[in-house]
Amino acid sequence: MTWRGDVAELLAEAGVLDVDVEDVEDVEDIVADEHVRSAAYQRVVSVAAAAPSRERDRALVATILRDPHEMTSKTAVVALVDGVAARASGQAEFRRWAAGVLPEVDRLRTEAYREFVRRRVHDWLFHLAVRDGHVPTAAELAQVTDWMQRLVAEESTSPAVLALLAASGRRGKTRNVATNRSRSQSRSQSRSRSVDGSRGRRGAAGGGRGGRG
């Protein structure tokens, strides 16, 4: 099947866009305009990422990476990586999935694009490990992008992880986010302990009065 035929099949399977995939002119309009193709790919990968099965993802990536405009295809593949990672049950599941699709990334002629996709996968493996309770070392933190450091600073609830980011985050904004969230958590925990202590004292006092009665 030609690449145009593959694109038409992707549209039909995903059920996206108001286009008749049997109409040659409609498909040619999509294929001819890289901006329209980019929007179509985003819709397709969104549907694919939400699907219960991952069996067809490698074929999808292979088709997208045949696009003549590499920025368009790279952007779509990154969106698929993000969508699958967000739904992964854990690091092991995502690692297996990535191992299956990353060989297709070599289709990209531009080395910087190939490296970008691989770094995105590495970032998400780090994120999933932290989400599952891993506290990274400063060396591990240094191996992820500024984007991922900031994302973890915004999402993690681990005091140890936030402390690491506050001390070793690459960007000042990341360090500030981690510091502020760590302080906010400390204040919240202090208030919670204070409330619990007050309730405990009131309960003890009430029990004493009842005993005298």
mmCIF file of C-alpha atoms in Angstrom, residues 3-201:
data_model
loop_
_atom_site.group_PDB
_atom_site.id
_atom_site.type_symbol
_atom_site.label_atom_id
_atom_site.label_comp_id
_atom_site.label_asym_id
_atom_site.label_seq_id
_atom_site.Cartn_x
_atom_site.Cartn_y
_atom_site.Cartn_z
ATOM 1 C CA TRP A 3 1.859 6.053 1.947
ATOM 2 C CA ARG A 4 -1.265 7.964 0.872
ATOM 3 C CA GLY A 5 -3.241 4.771 1.215
ATOM 4 C CA ASP A 6 -1.781 4.203 4.677
ATOM 5 C CA VAL A 7 -2.793 7.710 5.750
ATOM 6 C CA ALA A 8 -6.318 7.128 4.458
ATOM 7 C CA GLU A 9 -6.454 3.852 6.402
ATOM 8 C CA LEU A 10 -5.323 5.595 9.590
ATOM 9 C CA LEU A 11 -8.097 8.149 9.229
ATOM 10 C CA ALA A 12 -10.703 5.478 8.589
ATOM 11 C CA GLU A 13 -9.648 3.281 11.505
ATOM 12 C CA ALA A 14 -9.525 6.176 13.960
ATOM 13 C CA GLY A 15 -12.828 7.612 12.737
ATOM 14 C CA VAL A 16 -11.458 11.140 12.783
ATOM 15 C CA LEU A 17 -11.926 14.215 10.624
ATOM 16 C CA ASP A 18 -14.862 15.037 8.428
ATOM 17 C CA VAL A 19 -13.363 13.440 5.370
ATOM 18 C CA ASP A 20 -14.482 10.721 2.999
ATOM 19 C CA VAL A 21 -11.485 8.396 2.803
ATOM 20 C CA GLU A 22 -12.944 6.906 -0.388
ATOM 21 C CA ASP A 23 -12.813 10.336 -2.009
ATOM 22 C CA VAL A 24 -9.410 10.684 -3.674
ATOM 23 C CA GLU A 25 -9.604 14.471 -3.678
ATOM 24 C CA ASP A 26 -10.335 14.634 0.063
ATOM 25 C CA VAL A 27 -7.389 12.394 0.883
ATOM 26 C CA GLU A 28 -5.119 14.274 -1.511
ATOM 27 C CA ASP A 29 -6.068 17.556 0.204
ATOM 28 C CA ILE A 30 -4.966 16.132 3.551
ATOM 29 C CA VAL A 31 -1.791 14.609 2.174
ATOM 30 C CA ALA A 32 -0.793 17.798 0.362
ATOM 31 C CA ASP A 33 -0.983 20.101 3.401
ATOM 32 C CA GLU A 34 1.486 19.364 6.197
ATOM 33 C CA HIS A 35 -0.536 21.418 8.696
ATOM 34 C CA VAL A 36 -3.669 19.429 7.957
ATOM 35 C CA ARG A 37 -1.681 16.193 8.194
ATOM 36 C CA SER A 38 -0.266 17.298 11.547
ATOM 37 C CA ALA A 39 -3.760 17.904 12.920
ATOM 38 C CA ALA A 40 -4.900 14.553 11.536
ATOM 39 C CA TYR A 41 -1.976 12.732 13.134
ATOM 40 C CA GLN A 42 -2.684 14.351 16.489
ATOM 41 C CA ARG A 43 -6.240 13.068 16.367
ATOM 42 C CA VAL A 44 -5.107 9.613 15.260
ATOM 43 C CA VAL A 45 -2.473 9.221 17.993
ATOM 44 C CA SER A 46 -4.919 10.477 20.608
ATOM 45 C CA VAL A 47 -7.325 7.692 19.658
ATOM 46 C CA ALA A 48 -4.483 5.163 19.502
ATOM 47 C CA ALA A 49 -3.080 6.108 22.925
ATOM 48 C CA ALA A 50 -6.505 5.634 24.511
ATOM 49 C CA ALA A 51 -7.050 2.233 22.904
ATOM 50 C CA PRO A 52 -6.902 -0.835 25.188
ATOM 51 C CA SER A 53 -4.506 -2.655 22.841
ATOM 52 C CA ARG A 54 -0.971 -1.547 21.972
ATOM 53 C CA GLU A 55 -0.522 -4.139 19.211
ATOM 54 C CA ARG A 56 -0.803 -1.719 16.278
ATOM 55 C CA ASP A 57 1.276 1.123 17.668
ATOM 56 C CA ARG A 58 4.491 0.139 15.914
ATOM 57 C CA ALA A 59 2.742 0.056 12.531
ATOM 58 C CA LEU A 60 1.200 3.440 13.296
ATOM 59 C CA VAL A 61 4.595 4.922 14.143
ATOM 60 C CA ALA A 62 6.109 3.429 10.992
ATOM 61 C CA THR A 63 3.406 5.021 8.837
ATOM 62 C CA ILE A 64 3.698 8.430 10.474
ATOM 63 C CA LEU A 65 7.481 8.402 10.151
ATOM 64 C CA ARG A 66 7.163 7.995 6.404
ATOM 65 C CA ASP A 67 5.752 11.507 6.255
ATOM 66 C CA PRO A 68 7.963 13.695 4.029
ATOM 67 C CA HIS A 69 7.996 16.484 6.641
ATOM 68 C CA GLU A 70 10.080 15.212 9.539
ATOM 69 C CA MET A 71 8.992 17.818 12.067
ATOM 70 C CA THR A 72 5.375 16.815 11.491
ATOM 71 C CA SER A 73 6.084 13.129 12.004
ATOM 72 C CA LYS A 74 8.383 13.666 14.993
ATOM 73 C CA THR A 75 5.759 15.797 16.726
ATOM 74 C CA ALA A 76 3.088 13.140 16.190
ATOM 75 C CA VAL A 77 5.265 10.335 17.526
ATOM 76 C CA VAL A 78 6.134 12.368 20.625
ATOM 77 C CA ALA A 79 2.409 12.930 21.210
ATOM 78 C CA LEU A 80 1.877 9.165 21.055
ATOM 79 C CA VAL A 81 4.738 8.586 23.516
ATOM 80 C CA ASP A 82 3.172 11.119 25.899
ATOM 81 C CA GLY A 83 -0.277 9.597 25.594
ATOM 82 C CA VAL A 84 0.863 6.017 26.156
ATOM 83 C CA ALA A 85 3.120 6.990 29.071
ATOM 84 C CA ALA A 86 0.277 8.858 30.765
ATOM 85 C CA ARG A 87 -1.831 5.682 30.706
ATOM 86 C CA ALA A 88 0.908 3.161 31.502
ATOM 87 C CA SER A 89 0.447 1.105 34.653
ATOM 88 C CA GLY A 90 4.113 1.418 35.499
ATOM 89 C CA GLN A 91 7.695 1.704 34.307
ATOM 90 C CA ALA A 92 8.006 -1.934 33.212
ATOM 91 C CA GLU A 93 4.934 -1.763 30.969
ATOM 92 C CA PHE A 94 6.070 1.452 29.326
ATOM 93 C CA ARG A 95 9.626 0.151 28.855
ATOM 94 C CA ARG A 96 8.294 -2.889 26.991
ATOM 95 C CA TRP A 97 6.127 -0.714 24.781
ATOM 96 C CA ALA A 98 8.978 1.683 24.002
ATOM 97 C CA ALA A 99 11.305 -1.192 23.128
ATOM 98 C CA GLY A 100 8.778 -2.264 20.522
ATOM 99 C CA VAL A 101 8.369 1.086 18.783
ATOM 100 C CA LEU A 102 11.751 2.799 19.157
ATOM 101 C CA PRO A 103 13.407 0.820 16.325
ATOM 102 C CA GLU A 104 11.065 2.678 13.953
ATOM 103 C CA VAL A 105 12.503 6.009 15.107
ATOM 104 C CA ASP A 106 15.609 5.281 13.037
ATOM 105 C CA ARG A 107 13.464 6.204 10.047
ATOM 106 C CA LEU A 108 14.014 9.829 11.007
ATOM 107 C CA ARG A 109 16.940 11.170 9.007
ATOM 108 C CA THR A 110 17.634 14.028 11.415
ATOM 109 C CA GLU A 111 19.689 12.822 14.353
ATOM 110 C CA ALA A 112 18.382 15.580 16.639
ATOM 111 C CA TYR A 113 14.810 14.360 16.070
ATOM 112 C CA ARG A 114 15.747 10.743 16.771
ATOM 113 C CA GLU A 115 17.464 11.822 19.983
ATOM 114 C CA PHE A 116 14.487 13.973 21.014
ATOM 115 C CA VAL A 117 12.097 11.006 20.837
ATOM 116 C CA ARG A 118 14.493 8.756 22.755
ATOM 117 C CA ARG A 119 15.019 11.380 25.441
ATOM 118 C CA ARG A 120 11.261 11.745 25.767
ATOM 119 C CA VAL A 121 10.985 8.015 26.426
ATOM 120 C CA HIS A 122 13.797 8.249 28.989
ATOM 121 C CA ASP A 123 12.027 11.168 30.679
ATOM 122 C CA TRP A 124 8.822 9.172 31.027
ATOM 123 C CA LEU A 125 10.643 6.132 32.407
ATOM 124 C CA PHE A 126 12.079 8.438 35.072
ATOM 125 C CA HIS A 127 8.644 9.942 35.784
ATOM 126 C CA LEU A 128 6.993 6.547 36.147
ATOM 127 C CA ALA A 129 9.735 5.305 38.474
ATOM 128 C CA VAL A 130 9.279 8.369 40.702
ATOM 129 C CA ARG A 131 5.510 7.940 40.605
ATOM 130 C CA ASP A 132 5.975 4.369 41.824
ATOM 131 C CA GLY A 133 8.028 5.482 44.827
ATOM 132 C CA HIS A 134 11.608 5.650 43.556
ATOM 133 C CA VAL A 135 13.649 8.509 45.002
ATOM 134 C CA PRO A 136 16.244 9.397 42.345
ATOM 135 C CA THR A 137 19.813 10.396 42.985
ATOM 136 C CA ALA A 138 21.162 13.760 41.900
ATOM 137 C CA ALA A 139 22.962 11.972 39.059
ATOM 138 C CA GLU A 140 19.710 10.402 37.844
ATOM 139 C CA LEU A 141 17.948 13.748 38.045
ATOM 140 C CA ALA A 142 20.672 15.338 35.941
ATOM 141 C CA GLN A 143 19.970 12.842 33.143
ATOM 142 C CA VAL A 144 16.413 14.077 32.476
ATOM 143 C CA THR A 145 15.354 17.206 30.638
ATOM 144 C CA ASP A 146 14.411 20.529 32.173
ATOM 145 C CA TRP A 147 10.832 19.819 31.091
ATOM 146 C CA MET A 148 10.666 16.581 33.054
ATOM 147 C CA GLN A 149 12.338 18.074 36.118
ATOM 148 C CA ARG A 150 9.695 20.806 36.133
ATOM 149 C CA LEU A 151 6.862 18.293 35.605
ATOM 150 C CA VAL A 152 8.005 16.150 38.540
ATOM 151 C CA ALA A 153 8.398 19.267 40.708
ATOM 152 C CA GLU A 154 4.791 20.182 39.903
ATOM 153 C CA GLU A 155 3.331 16.707 40.436
ATOM 154 C CA SER A 156 5.360 14.762 43.001
ATOM 155 C CA THR A 157 4.134 14.601 46.585
ATOM 156 C CA SER A 158 7.272 12.911 47.910
ATOM 157 C CA PRO A 159 9.122 15.119 50.425
ATOM 158 C CA ALA A 160 12.406 13.452 49.459
ATOM 159 C CA VAL A 161 11.874 14.039 45.733
ATOM 160 C CA LEU A 162 10.831 17.650 46.272
ATOM 161 C CA ALA A 163 13.861 18.213 48.504
ATOM 162 C CA LEU A 164 16.123 16.835 45.777
ATOM 163 C CA LEU A 165 14.554 19.064 43.137
ATOM 164 C CA ALA A 166 14.748 22.102 45.425
ATOM 165 C CA ALA A 167 18.462 21.490 45.882
ATOM 166 C CA SER A 168 19.507 20.081 42.500
ATOM 167 C CA GLY A 169 16.927 21.161 39.920
ATOM 168 C CA ARG A 170 18.644 22.516 36.831
ATOM 169 C CA ARG A 171 16.513 25.664 36.502
ATOM 170 C CA GLY A 172 15.696 28.256 39.112
ATOM 171 C CA LYS A 173 11.976 27.983 38.312
ATOM 172 C CA THR A 174 12.073 24.250 38.959
ATOM 173 C CA ARG A 175 13.884 24.717 42.257
ATOM 174 C CA ASN A 176 11.391 27.399 43.287
ATOM 175 C CA VAL A 177 8.384 25.207 42.430
ATOM 176 C CA ALA A 178 9.828 22.314 44.435
ATOM 177 C CA THR A 179 10.719 24.559 47.370
ATOM 178 C CA ASN A 180 7.285 26.170 47.497
ATOM 179 C CA ARG A 181 5.455 22.846 47.236
ATOM 180 C CA SER A 182 7.657 21.332 49.931
ATOM 181 C CA ARG A 183 6.925 24.243 52.267
ATOM 182 C CA SER A 184 3.226 24.056 51.491
ATOM 183 C CA GLN A 185 3.188 20.362 52.330
ATOM 184 C CA SER A 186 5.064 20.998 55.578
ATOM 185 C CA ARG A 187 2.557 23.680 56.613
ATOM 186 C CA SER A 188 -0.345 21.403 55.727
ATOM 187 C CA GLN A 189 1.123 18.555 57.747
ATOM 188 C CA SER A 190 1.777 20.864 60.705
ATOM 189 C CA ARG A 191 -1.827 22.082 60.654
ATOM 190 C CA SER A 192 -3.049 18.499 60.429
ATOM 191 C CA ARG A 193 -0.959 17.450 63.420
ATOM 192 C CA SER A 194 -2.152 20.500 65.338
ATOM 193 C CA VAL A 195 -5.796 19.699 64.634
ATOM 194 C CA ASP A 196 -5.300 16.041 65.542
ATOM 195 C CA GLY A 197 -3.543 17.041 68.762
ATOM 196 C CA SER A 198 -6.349 19.421 69.718
ATOM 197 C CA ARG A 199 -8.944 16.733 69.102
ATOM 198 C CA GLY A 200 -6.959 14.313 71.202
ATOM 199 C CA ARG A 201 -6.702 16.773 74.115
#
